GROMACS .gro file of C-alpha atoms in nm:
model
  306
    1UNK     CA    1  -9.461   6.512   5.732
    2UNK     CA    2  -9.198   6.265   5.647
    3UNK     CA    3  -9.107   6.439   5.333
    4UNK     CA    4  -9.083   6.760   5.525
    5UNK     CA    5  -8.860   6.597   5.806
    6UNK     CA    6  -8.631   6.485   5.549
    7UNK     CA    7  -8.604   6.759   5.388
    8UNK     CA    8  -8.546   6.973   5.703
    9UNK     CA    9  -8.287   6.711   5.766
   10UNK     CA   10  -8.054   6.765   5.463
   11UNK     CA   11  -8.062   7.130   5.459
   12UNK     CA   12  -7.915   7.112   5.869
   13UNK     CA   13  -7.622   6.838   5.701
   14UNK     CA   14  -7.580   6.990   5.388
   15UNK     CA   15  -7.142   7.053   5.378
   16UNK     CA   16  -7.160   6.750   5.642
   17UNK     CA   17  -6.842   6.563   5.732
   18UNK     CA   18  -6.685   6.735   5.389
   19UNK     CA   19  -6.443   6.959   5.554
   20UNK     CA   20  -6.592   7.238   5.318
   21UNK     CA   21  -6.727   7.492   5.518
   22UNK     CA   22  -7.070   7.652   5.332
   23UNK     CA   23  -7.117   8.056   5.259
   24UNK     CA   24  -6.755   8.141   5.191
   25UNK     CA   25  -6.611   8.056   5.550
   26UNK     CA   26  -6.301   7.895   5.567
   27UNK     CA   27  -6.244   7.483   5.445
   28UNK     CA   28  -6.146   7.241   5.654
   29UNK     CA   29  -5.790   7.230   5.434
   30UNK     CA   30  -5.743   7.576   5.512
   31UNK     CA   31  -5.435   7.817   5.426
   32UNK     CA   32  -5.202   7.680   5.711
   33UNK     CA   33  -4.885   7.834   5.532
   34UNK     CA   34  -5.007   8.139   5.667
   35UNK     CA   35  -5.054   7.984   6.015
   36UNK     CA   36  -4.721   7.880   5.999
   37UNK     CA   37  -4.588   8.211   5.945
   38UNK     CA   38  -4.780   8.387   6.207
   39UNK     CA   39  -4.708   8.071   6.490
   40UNK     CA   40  -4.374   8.241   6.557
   41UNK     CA   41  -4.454   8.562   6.673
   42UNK     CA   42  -4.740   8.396   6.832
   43UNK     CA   43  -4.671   8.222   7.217
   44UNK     CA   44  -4.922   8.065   7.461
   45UNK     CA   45  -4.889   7.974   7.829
   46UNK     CA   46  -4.851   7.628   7.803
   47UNK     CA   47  -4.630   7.565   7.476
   48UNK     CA   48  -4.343   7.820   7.328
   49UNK     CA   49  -4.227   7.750   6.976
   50UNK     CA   50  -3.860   7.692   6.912
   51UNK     CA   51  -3.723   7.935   6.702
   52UNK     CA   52  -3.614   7.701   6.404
   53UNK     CA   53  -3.792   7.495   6.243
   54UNK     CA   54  -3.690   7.185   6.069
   55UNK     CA   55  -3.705   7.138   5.654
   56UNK     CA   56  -3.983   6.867   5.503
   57UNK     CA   57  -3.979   6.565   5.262
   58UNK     CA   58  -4.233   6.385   5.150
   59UNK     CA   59  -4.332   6.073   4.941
   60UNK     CA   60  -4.604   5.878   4.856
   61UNK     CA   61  -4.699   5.537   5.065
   62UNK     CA   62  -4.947   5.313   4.966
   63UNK     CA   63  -5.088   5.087   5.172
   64UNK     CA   64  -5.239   4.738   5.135
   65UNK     CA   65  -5.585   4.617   5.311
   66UNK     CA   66  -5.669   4.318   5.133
   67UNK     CA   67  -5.745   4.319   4.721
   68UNK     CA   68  -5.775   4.707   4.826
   69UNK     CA   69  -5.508   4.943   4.774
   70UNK     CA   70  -5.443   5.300   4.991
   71UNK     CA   71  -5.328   5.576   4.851
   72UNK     CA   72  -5.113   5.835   5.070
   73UNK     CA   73  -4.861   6.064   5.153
   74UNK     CA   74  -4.564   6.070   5.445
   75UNK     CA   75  -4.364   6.369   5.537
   76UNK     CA   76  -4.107   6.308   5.725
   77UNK     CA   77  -3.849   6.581   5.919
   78UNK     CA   78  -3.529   6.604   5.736
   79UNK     CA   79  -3.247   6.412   5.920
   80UNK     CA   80  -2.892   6.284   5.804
   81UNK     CA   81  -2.916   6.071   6.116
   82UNK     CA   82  -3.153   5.741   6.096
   83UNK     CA   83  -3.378   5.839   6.355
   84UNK     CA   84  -3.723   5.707   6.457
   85UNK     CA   85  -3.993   6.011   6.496
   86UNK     CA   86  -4.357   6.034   6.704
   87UNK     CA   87  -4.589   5.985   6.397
   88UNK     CA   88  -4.953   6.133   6.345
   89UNK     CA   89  -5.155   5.993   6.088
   90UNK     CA   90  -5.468   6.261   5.974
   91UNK     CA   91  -5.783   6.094   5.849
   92UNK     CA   92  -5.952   6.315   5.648
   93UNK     CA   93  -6.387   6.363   5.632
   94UNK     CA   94  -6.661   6.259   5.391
   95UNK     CA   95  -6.596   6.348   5.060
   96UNK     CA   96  -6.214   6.465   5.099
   97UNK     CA   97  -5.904   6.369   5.062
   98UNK     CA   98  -5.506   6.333   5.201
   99UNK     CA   99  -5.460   6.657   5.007
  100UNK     CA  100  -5.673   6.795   5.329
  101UNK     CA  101  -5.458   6.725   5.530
  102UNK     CA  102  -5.118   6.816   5.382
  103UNK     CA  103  -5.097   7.190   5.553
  104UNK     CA  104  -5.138   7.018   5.852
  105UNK     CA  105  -4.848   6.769   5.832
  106UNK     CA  106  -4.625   7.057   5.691
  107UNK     CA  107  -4.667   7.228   6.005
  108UNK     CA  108  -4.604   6.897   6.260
  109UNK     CA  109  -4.327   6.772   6.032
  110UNK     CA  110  -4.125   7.118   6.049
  111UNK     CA  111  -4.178   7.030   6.440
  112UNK     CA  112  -3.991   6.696   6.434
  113UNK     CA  113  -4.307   6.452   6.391
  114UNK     CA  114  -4.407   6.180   6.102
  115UNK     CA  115  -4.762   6.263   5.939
  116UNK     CA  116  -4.881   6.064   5.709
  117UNK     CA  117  -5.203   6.144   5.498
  118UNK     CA  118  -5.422   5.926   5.300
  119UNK     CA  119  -5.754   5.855   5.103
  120UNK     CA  120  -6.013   5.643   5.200
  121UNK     CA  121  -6.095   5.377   4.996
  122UNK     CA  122  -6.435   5.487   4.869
  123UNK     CA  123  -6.420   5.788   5.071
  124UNK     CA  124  -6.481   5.992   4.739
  125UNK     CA  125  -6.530   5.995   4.377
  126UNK     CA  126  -6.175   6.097   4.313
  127UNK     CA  127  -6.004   5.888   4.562
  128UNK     CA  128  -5.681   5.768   4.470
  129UNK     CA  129  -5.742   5.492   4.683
  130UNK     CA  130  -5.949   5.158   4.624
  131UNK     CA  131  -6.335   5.103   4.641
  132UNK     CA  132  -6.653   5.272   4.537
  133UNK     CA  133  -6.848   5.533   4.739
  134UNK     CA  134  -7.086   5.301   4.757
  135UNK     CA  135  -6.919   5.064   4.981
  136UNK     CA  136  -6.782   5.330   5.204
  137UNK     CA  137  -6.900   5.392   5.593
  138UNK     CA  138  -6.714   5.464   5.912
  139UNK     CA  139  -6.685   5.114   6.000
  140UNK     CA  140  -6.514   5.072   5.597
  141UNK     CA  141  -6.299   5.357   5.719
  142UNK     CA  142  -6.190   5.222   6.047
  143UNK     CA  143  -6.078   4.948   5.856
  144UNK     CA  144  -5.884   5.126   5.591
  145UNK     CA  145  -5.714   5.292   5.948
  146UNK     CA  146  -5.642   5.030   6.107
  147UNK     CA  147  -5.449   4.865   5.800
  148UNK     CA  148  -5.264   5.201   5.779
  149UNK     CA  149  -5.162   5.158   6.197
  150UNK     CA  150  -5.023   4.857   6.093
  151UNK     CA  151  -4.821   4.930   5.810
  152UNK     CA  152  -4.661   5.242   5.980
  153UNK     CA  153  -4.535   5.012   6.276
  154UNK     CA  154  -4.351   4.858   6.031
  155UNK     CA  155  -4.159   5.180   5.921
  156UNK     CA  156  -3.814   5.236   6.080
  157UNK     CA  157  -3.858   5.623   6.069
  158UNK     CA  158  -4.173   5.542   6.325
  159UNK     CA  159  -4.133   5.582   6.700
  160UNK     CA  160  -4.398   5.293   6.756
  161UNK     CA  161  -4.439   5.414   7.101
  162UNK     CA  162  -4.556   5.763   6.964
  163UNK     CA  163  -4.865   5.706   6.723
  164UNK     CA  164  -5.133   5.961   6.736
  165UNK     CA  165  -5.439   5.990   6.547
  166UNK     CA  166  -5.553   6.302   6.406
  167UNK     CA  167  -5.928   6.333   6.228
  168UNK     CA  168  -6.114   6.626   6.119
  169UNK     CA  169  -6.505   6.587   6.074
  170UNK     CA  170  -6.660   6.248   5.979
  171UNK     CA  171  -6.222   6.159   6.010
  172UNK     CA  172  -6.267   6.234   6.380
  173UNK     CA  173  -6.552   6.026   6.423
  174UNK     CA  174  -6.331   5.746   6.254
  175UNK     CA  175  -6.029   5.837   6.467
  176UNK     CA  176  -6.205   5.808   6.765
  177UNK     CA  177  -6.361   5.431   6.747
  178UNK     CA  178  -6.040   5.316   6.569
  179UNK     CA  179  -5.809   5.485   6.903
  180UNK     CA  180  -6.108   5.294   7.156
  181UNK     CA  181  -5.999   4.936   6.973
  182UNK     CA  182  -5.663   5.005   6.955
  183UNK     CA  183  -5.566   5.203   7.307
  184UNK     CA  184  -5.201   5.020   7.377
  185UNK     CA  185  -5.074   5.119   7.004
  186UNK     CA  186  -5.234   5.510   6.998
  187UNK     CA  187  -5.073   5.717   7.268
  188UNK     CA  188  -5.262   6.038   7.173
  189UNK     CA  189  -5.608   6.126   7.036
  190UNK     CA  190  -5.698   6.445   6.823
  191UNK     CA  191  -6.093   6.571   6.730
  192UNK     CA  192  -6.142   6.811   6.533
  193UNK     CA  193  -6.481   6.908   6.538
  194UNK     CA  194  -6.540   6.538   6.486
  195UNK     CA  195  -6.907   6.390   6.390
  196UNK     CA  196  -7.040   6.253   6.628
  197UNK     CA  197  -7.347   6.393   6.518
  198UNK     CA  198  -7.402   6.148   6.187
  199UNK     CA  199  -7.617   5.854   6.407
  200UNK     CA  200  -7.851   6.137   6.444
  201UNK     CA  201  -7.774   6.286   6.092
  202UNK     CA  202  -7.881   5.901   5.991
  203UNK     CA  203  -8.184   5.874   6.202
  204UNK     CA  204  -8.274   6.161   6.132
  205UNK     CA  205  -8.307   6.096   5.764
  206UNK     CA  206  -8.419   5.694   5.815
  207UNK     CA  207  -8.647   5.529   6.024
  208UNK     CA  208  -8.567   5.163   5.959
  209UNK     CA  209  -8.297   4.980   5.722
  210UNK     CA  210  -8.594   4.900   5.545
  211UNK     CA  211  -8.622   5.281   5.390
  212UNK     CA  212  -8.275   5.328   5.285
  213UNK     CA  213  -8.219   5.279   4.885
  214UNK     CA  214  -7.904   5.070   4.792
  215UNK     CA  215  -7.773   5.413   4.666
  216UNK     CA  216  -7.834   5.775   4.811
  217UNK     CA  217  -7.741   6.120   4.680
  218UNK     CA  218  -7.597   6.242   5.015
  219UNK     CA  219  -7.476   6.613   4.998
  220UNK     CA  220  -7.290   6.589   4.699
  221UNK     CA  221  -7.227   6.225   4.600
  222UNK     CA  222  -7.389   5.881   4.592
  223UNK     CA  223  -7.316   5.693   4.877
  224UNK     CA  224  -7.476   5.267   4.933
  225UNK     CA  225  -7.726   5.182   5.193
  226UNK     CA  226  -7.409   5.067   5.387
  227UNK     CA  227  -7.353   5.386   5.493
  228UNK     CA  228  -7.632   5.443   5.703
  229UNK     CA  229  -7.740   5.133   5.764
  230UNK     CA  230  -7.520   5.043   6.066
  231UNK     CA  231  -7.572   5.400   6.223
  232UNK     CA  232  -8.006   5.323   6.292
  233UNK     CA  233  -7.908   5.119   6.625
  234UNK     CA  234  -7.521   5.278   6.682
  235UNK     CA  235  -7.427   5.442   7.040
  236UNK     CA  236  -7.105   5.591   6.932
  237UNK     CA  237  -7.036   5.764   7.265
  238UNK     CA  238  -7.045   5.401   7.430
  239UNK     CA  239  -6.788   5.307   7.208
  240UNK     CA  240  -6.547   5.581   7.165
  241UNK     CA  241  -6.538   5.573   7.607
  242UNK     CA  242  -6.265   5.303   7.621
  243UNK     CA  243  -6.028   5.506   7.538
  244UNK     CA  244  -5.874   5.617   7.833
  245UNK     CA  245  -5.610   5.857   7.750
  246UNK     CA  246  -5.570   6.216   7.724
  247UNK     CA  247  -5.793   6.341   7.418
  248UNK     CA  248  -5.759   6.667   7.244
  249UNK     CA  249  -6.075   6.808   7.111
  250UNK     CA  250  -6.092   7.147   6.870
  251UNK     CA  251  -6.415   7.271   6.815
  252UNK     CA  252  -6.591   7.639   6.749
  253UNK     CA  253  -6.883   7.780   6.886
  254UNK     CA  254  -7.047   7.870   6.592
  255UNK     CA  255  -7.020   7.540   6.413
  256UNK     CA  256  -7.413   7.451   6.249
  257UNK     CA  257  -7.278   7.158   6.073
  258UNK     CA  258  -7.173   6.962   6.359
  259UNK     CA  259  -7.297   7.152   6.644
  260UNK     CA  260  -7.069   7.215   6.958
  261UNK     CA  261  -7.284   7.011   7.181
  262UNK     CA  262  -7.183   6.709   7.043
  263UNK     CA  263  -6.804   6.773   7.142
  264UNK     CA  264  -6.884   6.900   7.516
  265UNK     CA  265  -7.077   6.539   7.533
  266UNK     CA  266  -6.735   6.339   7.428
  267UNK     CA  267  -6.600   6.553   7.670
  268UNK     CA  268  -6.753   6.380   7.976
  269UNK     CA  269  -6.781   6.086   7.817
  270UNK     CA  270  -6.422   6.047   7.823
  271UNK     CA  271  -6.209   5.924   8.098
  272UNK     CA  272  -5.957   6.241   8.018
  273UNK     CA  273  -6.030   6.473   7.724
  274UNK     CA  274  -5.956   6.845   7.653
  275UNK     CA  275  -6.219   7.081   7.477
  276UNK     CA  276  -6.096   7.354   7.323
  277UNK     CA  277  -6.358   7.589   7.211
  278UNK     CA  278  -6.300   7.873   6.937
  279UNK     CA  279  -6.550   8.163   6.934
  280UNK     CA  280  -6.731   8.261   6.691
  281UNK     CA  281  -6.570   8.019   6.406
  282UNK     CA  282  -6.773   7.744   6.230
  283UNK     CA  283  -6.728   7.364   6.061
  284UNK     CA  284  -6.313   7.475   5.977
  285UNK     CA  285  -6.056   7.755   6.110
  286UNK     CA  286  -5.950   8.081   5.896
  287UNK     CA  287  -5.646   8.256   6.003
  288UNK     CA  288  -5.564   8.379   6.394
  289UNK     CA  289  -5.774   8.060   6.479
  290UNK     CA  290  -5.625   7.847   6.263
  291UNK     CA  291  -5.280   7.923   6.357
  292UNK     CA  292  -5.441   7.851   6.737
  293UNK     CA  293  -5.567   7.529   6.621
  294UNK     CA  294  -5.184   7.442   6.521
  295UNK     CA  295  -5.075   7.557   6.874
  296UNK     CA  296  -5.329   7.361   7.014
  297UNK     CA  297  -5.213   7.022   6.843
  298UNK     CA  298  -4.854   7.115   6.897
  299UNK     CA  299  -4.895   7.182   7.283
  300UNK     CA  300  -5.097   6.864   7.270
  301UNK     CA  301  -4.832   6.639   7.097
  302UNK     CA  302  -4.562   6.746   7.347
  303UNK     CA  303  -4.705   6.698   7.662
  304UNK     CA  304  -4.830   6.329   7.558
  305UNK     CA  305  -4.499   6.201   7.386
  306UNK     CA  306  -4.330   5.949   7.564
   0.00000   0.00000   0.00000
């Protein structure tokens, strides 16, 4: 029976927390060029896009945590004044990358916000960051995070009071604990369809630290018996609660990876969170609801700024 209940286990978190949505749907990086085309023909009730749109740089910024080193991206609005901007910085899932998140800071950037996108150390085989897969859990994650928070602050193009956090995935799951220890520096919060689901994913698979092996072929890479380990006895909900400001959650209804359910619980588990549900879309967004996804974060951004 145990052999069956793991087994049953991996095939319901097979694609977990990679962004890469299974049978053909749409990843979690999807084509939001497109979206960014259709966004101006495109208005809802409670945000209108302004009919031009700013022009993009980027660069790459590496970050520092310790003997570790973090590999990223910025992309900043174009300016000839010196001007500080609200910054979002995207946290990618298991197994992907800053790459996954570069559509998405395209989009923000044309709209007058800092993005910055980066690999987790460890966070996959071909990180460009530090660190082994084998080291790597969402508490290694939060760390790499937080050291990223800090560095930003430092930046002169960052509006300090205007720091969001955007995750997708096993990302959001990241995003979320690292906004609940950090509320005075993050002024906004965005989920989408974040994991809350891997303590059950791990329990699921493990009954004691005991039974996990110091390295694990988990969906499609080897991960260390740190990355379960610390999930056996973890209430995430009871941490991700002290965060008390508005939270923007993206989810769809047909998402078998990490089911809905899991996003209407953060919902009332929060002090002040948003759930917006997409119908009949899965673990990632493919065009007309992706470009509603961007609305969604854009609306979002703009009523939270300071």
């Amino acid at each position: 029976m145990r052999v069956l209940k793991k087994g049953l286990a991996m095939v319901f978190i097979v694609s977990l927390l990679t962004g890469i949505v299974p049978f053909g749907s749409q990843m979690e990086n999807g084509q939001f060029g497109k979206a960014a085309a259709i966004q101006a023909k495109t208005k809802t009730k409670d945000y209108k896009y302004k009919s031009s749109t700013l022009k993009v740089k980027s660069a790459t910024l590496k970050v520092a945590r310790g003997k570790k080193t973090i590999y990223g991206k910025i992309f900043l609005p174009k300016s000839k004044k010196k001007k500080k901007f609200p910054t979002v910085i995207y946290s990618h899932g298991f197994g992907g990358s800053y790459e996954y998140g570069v559509d998405y800071a395209k989009a923000l950037a044309k709209k007058g916000y800092a993005v910055y996108c980066f690999d987790f150390c460890g966070g996959s085989p071909d990180s460009r960051s530090s660190g082994s897969t084998l080291d790597m859990s969402i508490f290694t994650e939060q760390k790499d995070l937080e050291a990223v928070i800090k560095s930003l602050k430092k930046k002169k193009y960052v509006d300090k009071k205007n720091i969001f956090l955007f995750g997708t995935s096993q990302g959001g799951a990241v995003s979320a604990i690292t906004a609940a220890e950090h509320q005075k520096e993050i002024r906004g919060l965005i989920l989408f369809y974040p994991a809350f689901v891997l303590v059950d994913n791990a329990k699921s698979l493990f009954n004691s630290v005991d039974e996990i092996p110091d390295k694990y072929y988990f969906m499609w890479m080897n991960v260390g018996k740190t990355y379960f380990k610390d999930l056996l006895d973890y209430d995430i909900y009871e941490d991700i609660k002290a965060y008390k400001k508005k939270v923007l959650i993206v989810h769809g209804d047909a998402d078998d990876i990490v089911p809905l359910s899991y996003s209407r619980k953060a919902v009332k588990t929060y002090s002040s969170a948003d759930l917006k549900e997409i119908k009949g879309v899965g673990h990632g967004f493919d065009g007309a609801e992706e470009d509603k996804a961007i609305k969604y974060i854009l609306s979002y951004l703009n009523k939270q700024k300071k």
